[in-house]
Coordinates of N, CA and C in Angstrom, one line a residue:
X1 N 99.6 133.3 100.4 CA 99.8 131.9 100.7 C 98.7 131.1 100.2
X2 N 99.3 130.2 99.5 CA 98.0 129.5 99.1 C 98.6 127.6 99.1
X3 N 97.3 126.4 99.3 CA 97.9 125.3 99.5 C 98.8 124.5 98.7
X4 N 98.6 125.5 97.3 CA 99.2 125.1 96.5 C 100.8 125.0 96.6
X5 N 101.0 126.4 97.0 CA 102.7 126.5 96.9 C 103.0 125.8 98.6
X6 N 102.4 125.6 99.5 CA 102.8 125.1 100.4 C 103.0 123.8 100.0
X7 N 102.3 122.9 99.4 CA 102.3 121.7 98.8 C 104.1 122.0 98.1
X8 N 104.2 122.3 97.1 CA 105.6 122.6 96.5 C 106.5 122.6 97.0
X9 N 106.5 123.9 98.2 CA 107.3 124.3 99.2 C 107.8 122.8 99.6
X10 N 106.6 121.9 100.6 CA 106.8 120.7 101.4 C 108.1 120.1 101.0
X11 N 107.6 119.4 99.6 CA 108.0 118.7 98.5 C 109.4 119.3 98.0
X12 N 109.2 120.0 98.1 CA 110.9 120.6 97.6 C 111.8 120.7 98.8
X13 N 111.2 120.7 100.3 CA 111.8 121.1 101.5 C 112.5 119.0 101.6
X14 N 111.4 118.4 101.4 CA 111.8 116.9 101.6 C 112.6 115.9 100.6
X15 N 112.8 116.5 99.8 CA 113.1 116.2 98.1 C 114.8 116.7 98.2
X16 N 115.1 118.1 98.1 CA 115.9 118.9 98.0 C 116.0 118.8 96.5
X17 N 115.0 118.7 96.0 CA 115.3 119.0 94.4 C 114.2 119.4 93.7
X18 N 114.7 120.1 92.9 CA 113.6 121.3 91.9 C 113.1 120.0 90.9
X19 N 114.0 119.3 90.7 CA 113.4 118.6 89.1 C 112.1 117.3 89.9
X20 N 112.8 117.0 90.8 CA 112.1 115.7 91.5 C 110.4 116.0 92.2
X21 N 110.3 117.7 92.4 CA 109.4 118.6 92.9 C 108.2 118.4 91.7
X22 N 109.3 119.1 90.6 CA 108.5 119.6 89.1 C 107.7 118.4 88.5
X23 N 108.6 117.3 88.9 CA 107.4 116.4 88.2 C 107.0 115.5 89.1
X24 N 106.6 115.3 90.4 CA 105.9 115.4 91.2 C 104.1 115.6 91.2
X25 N 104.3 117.2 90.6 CA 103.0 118.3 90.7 C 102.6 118.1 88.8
X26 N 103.9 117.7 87.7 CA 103.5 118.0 86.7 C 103.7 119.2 86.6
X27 N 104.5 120.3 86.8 CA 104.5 121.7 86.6 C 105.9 121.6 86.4
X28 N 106.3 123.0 85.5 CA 107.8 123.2 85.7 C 108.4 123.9 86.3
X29 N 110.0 123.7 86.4 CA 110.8 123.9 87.5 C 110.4 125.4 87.9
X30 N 110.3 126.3 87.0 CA 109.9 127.8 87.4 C 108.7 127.8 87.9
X31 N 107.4 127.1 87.8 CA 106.6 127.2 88.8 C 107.2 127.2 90.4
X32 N 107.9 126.0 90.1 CA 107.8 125.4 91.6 C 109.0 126.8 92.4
X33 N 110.1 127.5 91.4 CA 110.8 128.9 92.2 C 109.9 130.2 92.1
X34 N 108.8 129.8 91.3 CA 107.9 130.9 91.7 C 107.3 131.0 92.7
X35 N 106.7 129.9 93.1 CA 105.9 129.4 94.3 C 106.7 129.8 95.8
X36 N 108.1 129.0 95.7 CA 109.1 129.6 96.6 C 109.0 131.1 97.1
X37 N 109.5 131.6 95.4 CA 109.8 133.0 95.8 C 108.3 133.9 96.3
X38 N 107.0 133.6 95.9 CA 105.5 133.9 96.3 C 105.6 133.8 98.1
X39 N 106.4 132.8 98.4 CA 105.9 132.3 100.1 C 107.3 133.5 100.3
X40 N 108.4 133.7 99.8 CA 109.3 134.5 100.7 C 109.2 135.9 100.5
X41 N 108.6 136.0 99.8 CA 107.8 137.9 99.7 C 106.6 137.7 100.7
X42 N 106.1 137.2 100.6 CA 104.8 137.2 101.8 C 105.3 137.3 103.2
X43 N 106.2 136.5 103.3 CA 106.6 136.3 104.7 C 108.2 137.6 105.1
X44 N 108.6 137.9 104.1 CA 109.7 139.0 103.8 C 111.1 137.9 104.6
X45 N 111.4 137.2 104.0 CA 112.3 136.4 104.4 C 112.9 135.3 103.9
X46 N 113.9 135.0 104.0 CA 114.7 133.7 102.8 C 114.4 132.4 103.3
X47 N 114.2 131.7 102.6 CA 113.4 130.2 103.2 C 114.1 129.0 102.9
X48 N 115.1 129.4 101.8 CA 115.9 128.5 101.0 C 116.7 129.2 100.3
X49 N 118.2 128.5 100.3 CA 119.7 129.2 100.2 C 119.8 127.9 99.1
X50 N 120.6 128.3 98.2 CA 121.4 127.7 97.7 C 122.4 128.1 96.5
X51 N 123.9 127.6 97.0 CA 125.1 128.7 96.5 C 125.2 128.9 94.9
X52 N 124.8 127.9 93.9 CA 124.5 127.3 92.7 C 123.5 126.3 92.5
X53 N 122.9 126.4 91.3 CA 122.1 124.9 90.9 C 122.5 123.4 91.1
X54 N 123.8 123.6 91.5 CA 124.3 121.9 91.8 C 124.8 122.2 93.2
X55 N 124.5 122.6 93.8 CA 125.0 123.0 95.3 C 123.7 122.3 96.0
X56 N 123.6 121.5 97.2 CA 122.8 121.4 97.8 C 121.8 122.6 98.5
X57 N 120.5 122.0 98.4 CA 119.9 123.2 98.2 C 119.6 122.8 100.4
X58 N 119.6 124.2 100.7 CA 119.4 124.6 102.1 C 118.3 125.1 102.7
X59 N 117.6 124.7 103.8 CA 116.3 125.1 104.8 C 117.1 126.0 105.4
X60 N 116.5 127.2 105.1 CA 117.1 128.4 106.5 C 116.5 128.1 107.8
X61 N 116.5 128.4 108.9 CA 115.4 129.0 110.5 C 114.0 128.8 110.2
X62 N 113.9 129.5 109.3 CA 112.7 130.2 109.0 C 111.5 129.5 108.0
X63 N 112.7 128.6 106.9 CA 112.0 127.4 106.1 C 111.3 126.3 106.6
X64 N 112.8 126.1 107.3 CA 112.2 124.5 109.0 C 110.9 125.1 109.8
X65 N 110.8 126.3 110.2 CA 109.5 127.1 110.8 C 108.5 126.4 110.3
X66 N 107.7 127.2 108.6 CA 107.4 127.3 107.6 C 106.9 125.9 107.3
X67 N 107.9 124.6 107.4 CA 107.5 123.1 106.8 C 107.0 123.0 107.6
X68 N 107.4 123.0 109.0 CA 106.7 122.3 109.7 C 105.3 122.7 109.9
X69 N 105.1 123.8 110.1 CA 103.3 124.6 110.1 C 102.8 124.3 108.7
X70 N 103.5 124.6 107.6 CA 102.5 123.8 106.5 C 102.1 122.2 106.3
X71 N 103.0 121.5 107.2 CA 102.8 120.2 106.8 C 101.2 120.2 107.5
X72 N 101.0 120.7 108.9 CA 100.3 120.5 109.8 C 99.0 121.0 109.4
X73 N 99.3 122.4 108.2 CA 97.8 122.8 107.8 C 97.4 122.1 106.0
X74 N 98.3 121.6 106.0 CA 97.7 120.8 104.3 C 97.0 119.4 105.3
X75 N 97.3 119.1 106.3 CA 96.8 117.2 106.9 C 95.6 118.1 107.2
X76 N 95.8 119.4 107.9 CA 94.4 119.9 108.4 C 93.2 120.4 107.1
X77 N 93.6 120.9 106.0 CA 93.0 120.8 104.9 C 92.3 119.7 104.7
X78 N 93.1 119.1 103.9 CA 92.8 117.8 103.5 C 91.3 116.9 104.2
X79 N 91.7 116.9 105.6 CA 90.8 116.6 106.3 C 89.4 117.3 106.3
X80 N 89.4 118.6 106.6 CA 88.3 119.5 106.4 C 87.5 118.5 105.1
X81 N 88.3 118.4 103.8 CA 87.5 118.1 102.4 C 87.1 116.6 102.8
X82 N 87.8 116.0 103.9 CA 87.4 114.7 103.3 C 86.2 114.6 104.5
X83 N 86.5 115.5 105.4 CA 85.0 115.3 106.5 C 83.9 115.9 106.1
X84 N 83.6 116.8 104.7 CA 82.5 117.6 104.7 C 82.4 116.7 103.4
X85 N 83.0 116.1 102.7 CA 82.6 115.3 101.8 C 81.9 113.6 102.4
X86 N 82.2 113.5 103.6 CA 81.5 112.4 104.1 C 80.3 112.9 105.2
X87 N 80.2 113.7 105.8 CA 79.3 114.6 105.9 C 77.7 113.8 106.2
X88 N 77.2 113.8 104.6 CA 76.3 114.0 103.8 C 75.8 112.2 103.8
X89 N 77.1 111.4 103.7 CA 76.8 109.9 103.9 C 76.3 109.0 105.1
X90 N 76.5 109.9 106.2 CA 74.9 109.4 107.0 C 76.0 107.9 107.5
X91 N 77.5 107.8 107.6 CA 77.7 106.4 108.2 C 78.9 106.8 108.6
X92 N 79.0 105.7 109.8 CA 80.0 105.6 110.6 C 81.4 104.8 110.2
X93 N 82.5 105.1 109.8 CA 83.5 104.2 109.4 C 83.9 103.5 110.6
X94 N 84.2 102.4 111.0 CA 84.6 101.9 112.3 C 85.9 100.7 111.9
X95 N 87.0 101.3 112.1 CA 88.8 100.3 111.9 C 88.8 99.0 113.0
X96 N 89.0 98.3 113.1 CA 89.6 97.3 113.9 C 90.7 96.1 113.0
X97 N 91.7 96.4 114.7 CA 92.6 95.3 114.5 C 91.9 94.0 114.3
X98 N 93.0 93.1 114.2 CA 92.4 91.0 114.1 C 92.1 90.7 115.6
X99 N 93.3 91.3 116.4 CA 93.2 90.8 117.5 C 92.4 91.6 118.1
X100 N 91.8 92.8 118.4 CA 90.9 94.0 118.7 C 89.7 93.5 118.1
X101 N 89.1 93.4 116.9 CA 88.3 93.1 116.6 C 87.6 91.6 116.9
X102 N 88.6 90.7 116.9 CA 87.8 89.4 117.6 C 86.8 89.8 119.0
X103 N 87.4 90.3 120.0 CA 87.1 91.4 121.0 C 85.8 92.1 121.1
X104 N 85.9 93.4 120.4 CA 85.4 94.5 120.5 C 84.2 94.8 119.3
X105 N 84.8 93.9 118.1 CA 83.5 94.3 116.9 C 82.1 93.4 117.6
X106 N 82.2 92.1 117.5 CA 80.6 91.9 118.2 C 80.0 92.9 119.2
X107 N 80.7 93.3 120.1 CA 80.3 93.9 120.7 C 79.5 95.1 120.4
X108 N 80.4 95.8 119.6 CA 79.6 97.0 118.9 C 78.8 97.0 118.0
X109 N 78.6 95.7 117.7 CA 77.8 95.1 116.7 C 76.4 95.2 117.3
X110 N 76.5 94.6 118.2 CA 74.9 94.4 118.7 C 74.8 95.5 119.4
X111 N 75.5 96.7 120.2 CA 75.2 97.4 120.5 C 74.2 98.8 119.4
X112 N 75.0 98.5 118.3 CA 74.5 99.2 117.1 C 73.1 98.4 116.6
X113 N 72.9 96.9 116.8 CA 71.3 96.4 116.7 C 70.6 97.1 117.3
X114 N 70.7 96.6 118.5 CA 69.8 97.5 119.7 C 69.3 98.9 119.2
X115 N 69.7 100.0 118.8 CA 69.6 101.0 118.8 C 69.4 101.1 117.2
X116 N 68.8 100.2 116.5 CA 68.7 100.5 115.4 C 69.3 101.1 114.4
X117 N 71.0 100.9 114.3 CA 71.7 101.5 113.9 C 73.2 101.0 112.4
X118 N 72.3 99.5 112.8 CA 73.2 98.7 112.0 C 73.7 99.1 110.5
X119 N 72.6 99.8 110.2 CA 72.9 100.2 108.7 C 73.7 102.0 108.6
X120 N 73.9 102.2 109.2 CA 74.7 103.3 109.5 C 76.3 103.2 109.8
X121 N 76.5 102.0 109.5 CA 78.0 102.0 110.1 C 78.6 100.9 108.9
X122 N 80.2 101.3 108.6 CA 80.7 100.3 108.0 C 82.4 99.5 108.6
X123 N 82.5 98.6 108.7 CA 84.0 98.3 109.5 C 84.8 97.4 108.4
X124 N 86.2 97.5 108.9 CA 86.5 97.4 108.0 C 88.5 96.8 109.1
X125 N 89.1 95.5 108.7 CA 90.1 94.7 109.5 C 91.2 95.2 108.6
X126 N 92.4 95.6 109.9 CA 93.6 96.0 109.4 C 94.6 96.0 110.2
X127 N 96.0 95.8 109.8 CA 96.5 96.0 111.1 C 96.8 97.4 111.8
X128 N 97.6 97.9 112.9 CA 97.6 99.0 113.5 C 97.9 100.1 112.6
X129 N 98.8 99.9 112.3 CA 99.7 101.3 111.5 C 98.7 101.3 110.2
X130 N 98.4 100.6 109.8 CA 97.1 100.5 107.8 C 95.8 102.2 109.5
X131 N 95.4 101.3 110.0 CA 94.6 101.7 110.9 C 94.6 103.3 111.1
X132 N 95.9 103.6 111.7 CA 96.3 105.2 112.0 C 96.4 106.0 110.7
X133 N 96.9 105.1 109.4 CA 97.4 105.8 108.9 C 95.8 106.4 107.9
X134 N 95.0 105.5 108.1 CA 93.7 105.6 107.5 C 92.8 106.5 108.5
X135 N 93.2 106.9 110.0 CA 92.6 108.0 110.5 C 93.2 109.8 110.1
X136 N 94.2 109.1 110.2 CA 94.6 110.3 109.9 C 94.9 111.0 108.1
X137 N 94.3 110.0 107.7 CA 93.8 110.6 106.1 C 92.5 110.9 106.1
X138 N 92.0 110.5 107.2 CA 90.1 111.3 107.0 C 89.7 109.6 106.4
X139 N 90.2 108.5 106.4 CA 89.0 107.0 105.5 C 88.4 106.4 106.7
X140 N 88.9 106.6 107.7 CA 87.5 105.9 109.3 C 87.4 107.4 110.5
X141 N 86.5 107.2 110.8 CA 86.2 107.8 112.1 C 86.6 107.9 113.1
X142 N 86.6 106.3 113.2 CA 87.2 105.8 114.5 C 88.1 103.9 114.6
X143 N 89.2 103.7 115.4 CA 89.6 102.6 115.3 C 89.6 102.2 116.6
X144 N 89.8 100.4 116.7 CA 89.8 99.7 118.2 C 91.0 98.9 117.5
X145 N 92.3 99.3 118.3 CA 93.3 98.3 118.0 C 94.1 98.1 119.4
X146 N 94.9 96.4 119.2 CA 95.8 96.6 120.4 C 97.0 96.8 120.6
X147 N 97.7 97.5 121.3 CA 99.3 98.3 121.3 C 99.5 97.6 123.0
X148 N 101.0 97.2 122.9 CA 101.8 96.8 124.1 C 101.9 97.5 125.3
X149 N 102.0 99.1 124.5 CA 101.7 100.4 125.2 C 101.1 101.5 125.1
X150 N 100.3 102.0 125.7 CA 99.2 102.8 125.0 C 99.5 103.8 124.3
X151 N 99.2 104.2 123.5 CA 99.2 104.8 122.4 C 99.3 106.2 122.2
X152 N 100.3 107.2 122.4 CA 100.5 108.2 122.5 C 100.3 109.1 121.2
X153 N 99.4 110.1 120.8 CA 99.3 110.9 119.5 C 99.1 111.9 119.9
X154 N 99.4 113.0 119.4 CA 99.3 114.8 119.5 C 98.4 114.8 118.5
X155 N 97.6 114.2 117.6 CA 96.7 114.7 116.7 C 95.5 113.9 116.4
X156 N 95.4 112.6 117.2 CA 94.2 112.1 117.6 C 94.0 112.0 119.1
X157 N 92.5 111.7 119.3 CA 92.1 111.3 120.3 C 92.4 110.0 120.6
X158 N 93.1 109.6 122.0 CA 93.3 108.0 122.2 C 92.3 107.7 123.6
X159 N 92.1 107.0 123.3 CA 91.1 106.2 124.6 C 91.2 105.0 124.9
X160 N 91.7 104.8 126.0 CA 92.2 103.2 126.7 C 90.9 102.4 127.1
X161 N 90.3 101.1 126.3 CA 89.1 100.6 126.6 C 89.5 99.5 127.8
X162 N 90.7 99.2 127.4 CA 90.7 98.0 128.5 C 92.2 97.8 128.7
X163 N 92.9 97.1 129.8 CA 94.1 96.6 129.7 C 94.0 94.8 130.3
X164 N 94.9 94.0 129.1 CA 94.5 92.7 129.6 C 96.0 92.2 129.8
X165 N 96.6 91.1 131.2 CA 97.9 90.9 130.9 C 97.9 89.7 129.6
X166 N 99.2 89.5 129.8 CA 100.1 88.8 129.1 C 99.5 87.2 129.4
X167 N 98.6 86.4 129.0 CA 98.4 84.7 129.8 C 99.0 83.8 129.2
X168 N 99.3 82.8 129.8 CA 100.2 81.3 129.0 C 99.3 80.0 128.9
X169 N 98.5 79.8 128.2 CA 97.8 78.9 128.0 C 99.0 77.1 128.8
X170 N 98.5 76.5 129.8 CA 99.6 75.3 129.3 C 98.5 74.4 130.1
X171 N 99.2 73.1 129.9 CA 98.5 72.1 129.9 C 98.7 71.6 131.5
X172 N 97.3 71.0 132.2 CA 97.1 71.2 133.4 C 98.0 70.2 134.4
X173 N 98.6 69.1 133.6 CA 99.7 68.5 133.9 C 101.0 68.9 134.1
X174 N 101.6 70.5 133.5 CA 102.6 70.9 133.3 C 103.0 71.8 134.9
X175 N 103.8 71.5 135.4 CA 104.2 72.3 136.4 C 104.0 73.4 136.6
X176 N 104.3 74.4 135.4 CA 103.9 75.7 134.9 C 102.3 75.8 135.5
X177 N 101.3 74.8 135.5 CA 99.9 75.4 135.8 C 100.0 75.4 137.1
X178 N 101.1 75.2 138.2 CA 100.6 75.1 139.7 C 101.3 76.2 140.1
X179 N 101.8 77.1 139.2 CA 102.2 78.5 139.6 C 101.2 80.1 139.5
X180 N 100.3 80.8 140.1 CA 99.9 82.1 140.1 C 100.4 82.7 139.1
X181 N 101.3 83.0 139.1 CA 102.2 84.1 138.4 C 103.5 83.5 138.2
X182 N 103.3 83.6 136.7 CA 104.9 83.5 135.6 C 105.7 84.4 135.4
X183 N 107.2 84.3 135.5 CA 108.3 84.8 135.3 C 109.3 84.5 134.0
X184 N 109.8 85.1 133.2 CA 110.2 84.8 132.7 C 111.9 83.6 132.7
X185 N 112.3 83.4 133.5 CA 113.0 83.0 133.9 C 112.2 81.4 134.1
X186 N 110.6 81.5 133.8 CA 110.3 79.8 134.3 C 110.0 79.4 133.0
X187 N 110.2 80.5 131.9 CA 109.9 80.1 130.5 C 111.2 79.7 129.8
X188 N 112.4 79.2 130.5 CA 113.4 79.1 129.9 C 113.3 77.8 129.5
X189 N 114.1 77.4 128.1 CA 113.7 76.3 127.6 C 112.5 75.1 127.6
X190 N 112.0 76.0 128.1 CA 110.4 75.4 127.8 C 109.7 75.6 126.2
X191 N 109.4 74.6 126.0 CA 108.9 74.6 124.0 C 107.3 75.4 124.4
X192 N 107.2 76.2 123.5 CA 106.1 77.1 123.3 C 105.8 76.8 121.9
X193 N 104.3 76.7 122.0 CA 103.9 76.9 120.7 C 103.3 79.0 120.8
X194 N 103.6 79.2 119.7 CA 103.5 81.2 119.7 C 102.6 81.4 118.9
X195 N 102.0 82.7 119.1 CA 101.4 83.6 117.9 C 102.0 84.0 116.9
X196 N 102.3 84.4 115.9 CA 102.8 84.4 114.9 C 103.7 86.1 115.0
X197 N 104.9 86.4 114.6 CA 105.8 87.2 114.7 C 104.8 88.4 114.5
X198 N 105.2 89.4 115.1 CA 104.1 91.0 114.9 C 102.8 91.1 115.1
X199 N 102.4 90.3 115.7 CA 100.8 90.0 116.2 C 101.3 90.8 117.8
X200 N 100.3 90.9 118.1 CA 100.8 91.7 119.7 C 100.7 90.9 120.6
X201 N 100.3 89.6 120.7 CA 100.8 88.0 121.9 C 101.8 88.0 122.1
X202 N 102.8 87.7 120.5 CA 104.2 87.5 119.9 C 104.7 88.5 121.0
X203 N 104.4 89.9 120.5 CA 105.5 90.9 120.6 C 105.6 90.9 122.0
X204 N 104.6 91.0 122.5 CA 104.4 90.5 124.4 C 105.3 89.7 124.6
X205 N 104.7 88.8 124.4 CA 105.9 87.6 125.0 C 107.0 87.9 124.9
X206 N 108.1 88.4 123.2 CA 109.2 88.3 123.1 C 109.7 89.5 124.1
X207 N 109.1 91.1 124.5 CA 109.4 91.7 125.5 C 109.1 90.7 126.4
X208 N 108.2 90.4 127.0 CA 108.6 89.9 128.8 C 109.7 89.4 128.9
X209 N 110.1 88.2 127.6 CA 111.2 87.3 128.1 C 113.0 88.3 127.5
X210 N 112.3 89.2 127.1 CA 113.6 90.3 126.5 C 114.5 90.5 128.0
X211 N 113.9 91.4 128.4 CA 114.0 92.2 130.1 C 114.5 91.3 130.8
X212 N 114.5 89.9 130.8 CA 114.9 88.7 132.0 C 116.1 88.3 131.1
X213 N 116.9 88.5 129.7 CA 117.5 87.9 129.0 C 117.3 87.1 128.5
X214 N 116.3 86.2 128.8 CA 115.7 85.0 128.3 C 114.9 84.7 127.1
X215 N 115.6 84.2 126.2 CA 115.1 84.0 124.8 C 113.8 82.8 124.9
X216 N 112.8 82.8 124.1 CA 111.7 81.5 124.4 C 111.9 80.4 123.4
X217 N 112.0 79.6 124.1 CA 112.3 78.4 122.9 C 110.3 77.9 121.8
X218 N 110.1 78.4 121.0 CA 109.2 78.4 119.8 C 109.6 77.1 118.9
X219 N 108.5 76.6 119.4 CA 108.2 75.1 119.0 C 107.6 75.2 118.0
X220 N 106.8 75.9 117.7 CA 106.0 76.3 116.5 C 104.9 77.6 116.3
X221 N 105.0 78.5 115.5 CA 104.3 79.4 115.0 C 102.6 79.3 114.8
X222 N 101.6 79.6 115.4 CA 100.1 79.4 115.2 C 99.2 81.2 115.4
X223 N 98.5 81.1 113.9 CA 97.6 82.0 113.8 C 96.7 82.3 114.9
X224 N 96.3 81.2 115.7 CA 95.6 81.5 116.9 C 95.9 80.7 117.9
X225 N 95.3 80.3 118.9 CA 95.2 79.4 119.9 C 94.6 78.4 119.9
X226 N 93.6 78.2 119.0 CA 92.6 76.7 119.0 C 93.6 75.7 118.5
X227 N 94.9 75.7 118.2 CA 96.0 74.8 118.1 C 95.9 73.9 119.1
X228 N 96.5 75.2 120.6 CA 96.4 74.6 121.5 C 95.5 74.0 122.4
X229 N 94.6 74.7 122.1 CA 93.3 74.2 123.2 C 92.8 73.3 122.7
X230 N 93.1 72.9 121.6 CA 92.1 71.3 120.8 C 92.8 70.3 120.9
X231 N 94.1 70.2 121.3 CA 95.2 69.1 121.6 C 95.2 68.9 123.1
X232 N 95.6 69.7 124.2 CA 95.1 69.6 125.9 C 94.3 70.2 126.3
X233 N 93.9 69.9 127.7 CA 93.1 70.2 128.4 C 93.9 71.6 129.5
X234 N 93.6 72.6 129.0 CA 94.4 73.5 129.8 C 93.7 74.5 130.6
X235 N 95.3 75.2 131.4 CA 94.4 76.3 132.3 C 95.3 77.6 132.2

C-alpha cells in the first residue's frame, strides 16, 4: 500500500469514474485499475464491483472500510509534511475571525510583547469555515473564532475561551431599556437596525427570534454597531 494508490483509490471511490480519476492524477486509466487491483491483492479482497465498463461502478463492505481509513491517513500524511516543513520556521500561525479577532487578537498581541515574542508569530482574518478548513490543511496552528454553538470536531482540539450572551443595544428612551431581560416576543415589530446576514450577531438574533416564531422587523443592515451608538445615547 502506498499513498499513491490510496490517493486513486479515494478519487475513484468519490468520482465513480476511471476517466475523471485518470485525468485528475494525469495518469492513465490502467494505472489507476492497476492501483485498484495492487490495494485488492494486498488486502485479498474485492473493493470494487462493476458488471461492465458502462455499468455503475460499485464500493463493496470492504471498499467503504478502506475509503474511509484512507481518507483519514492521506489528511494524516499530508499533515506530517506540512508540520515538519514548518518545523524549522521558528513561527506561530495564529487564524482569527472579524468578530473574534476584534476581541481576542489585541489581546494576544501584547501578551506576545511582553514576552518578547512578537516576531514569532503571524495572523492572519477569515471567516470560520476559510479558518477550519486552513487548520486542518496544516496553514495555521491555531484559530479564535465565534460559533452560536460550540464547536464539536473529532480531529481538532476545541477550547471554549469565553461565552458571551446575545445584547440589544437600544436607546435609553425606548421602553425596551427598562426591561433586564429580553424575549423575543418584545422584539416583535420593533425596527432593528442588524449586523449584516452570516455574521454571528445576525445568526443569533435570527435563532432567538426563530424558536418564539417571531420574525424581526430589519430596518437596516450595518457592518458594525458604531451606526448605532453614534446616533443615541444607549444602554
Amino acid at each position: 500500500m502506498n499513498e499513491r494508490d490510496l490517493k486513486y483509490f479515494c478519487h475513484l471511490v468519490e468520482t465513480g469514474n476511471y476517466t475523471a480519476t485518470s485525468k485528475q492524477f494525469g495518469v492513465t486509466q490502467p494505472a489507476i485499475s492497476a492501483a485498484v487491483k495492487r490495494l485488492e491483492t494486498q488486502y485479498g479482497t474485492t473493493l470494487l464491483t462493476q458488471f461492465n465498463h458502462r455499468a455503475k461502478l460499485v464500493v463493496t463492505p470492504a471498499g467503504q472500510v478502506l475509503y474511509v481509513k484512507a481518507r483519514k491517513i492521506i489528511r494524516e500524511i499530508s499533515q506530517v509534511e506540512l508540520e515538519v516543513k514548518h518545523a524549522n520556521e521558528r513561527q506561530v500561525r495564529l487564524g482569527f475571525s472579524n468578530v473574534a479577532g476584534g476581541i481576542w487578537l489585541p489581546r494576544m498581541i501584547e501578551r506576545f510583547v511582553k514576552n518578547n515574542l512578537l516576531d514569532q508569530i503571524t495572523t492572519t482574518v477569515a471567516d470560520s469555515e476559510k479558518l477550519l478548513d486552513d487548520l486542518r490543511n496544516g496553514k495555521l496552528d491555531a484559530a479564535v473564532f465565534s460559533t452560536i454553538q460550540p464547536e464539536q470536531s473529532a480531529d481538532l482540539q476545541v477550547t471554549q475561551l469565553e461565552t458571551r450572551q446575545l445584547s440589544l443595544l437600544v436607546n435609553v428612551n425606548h421602553p425596551l431599556s427598562k426591561l433586564r431581560e429580553i424575549s423575543p416576543k418584545d422584539l416583535k415589530e420593533v425596527p432593528l437596525i442588524a449586523r449584516y446576514k452570516k455574521t454571528i450577531p445576525r445568526m443569533a438574533l435570527d435563532q432567538f427570534c426563530f424558536y418564539r416564531n417571531v420574525k424581526p422587523t430589519i430596518l437596516y443592515e450595518a457592518a458594525t454597531n458604531q451606526l448605532v451608538e453614534a446616533w443615541w445615547p444607549v444602554t
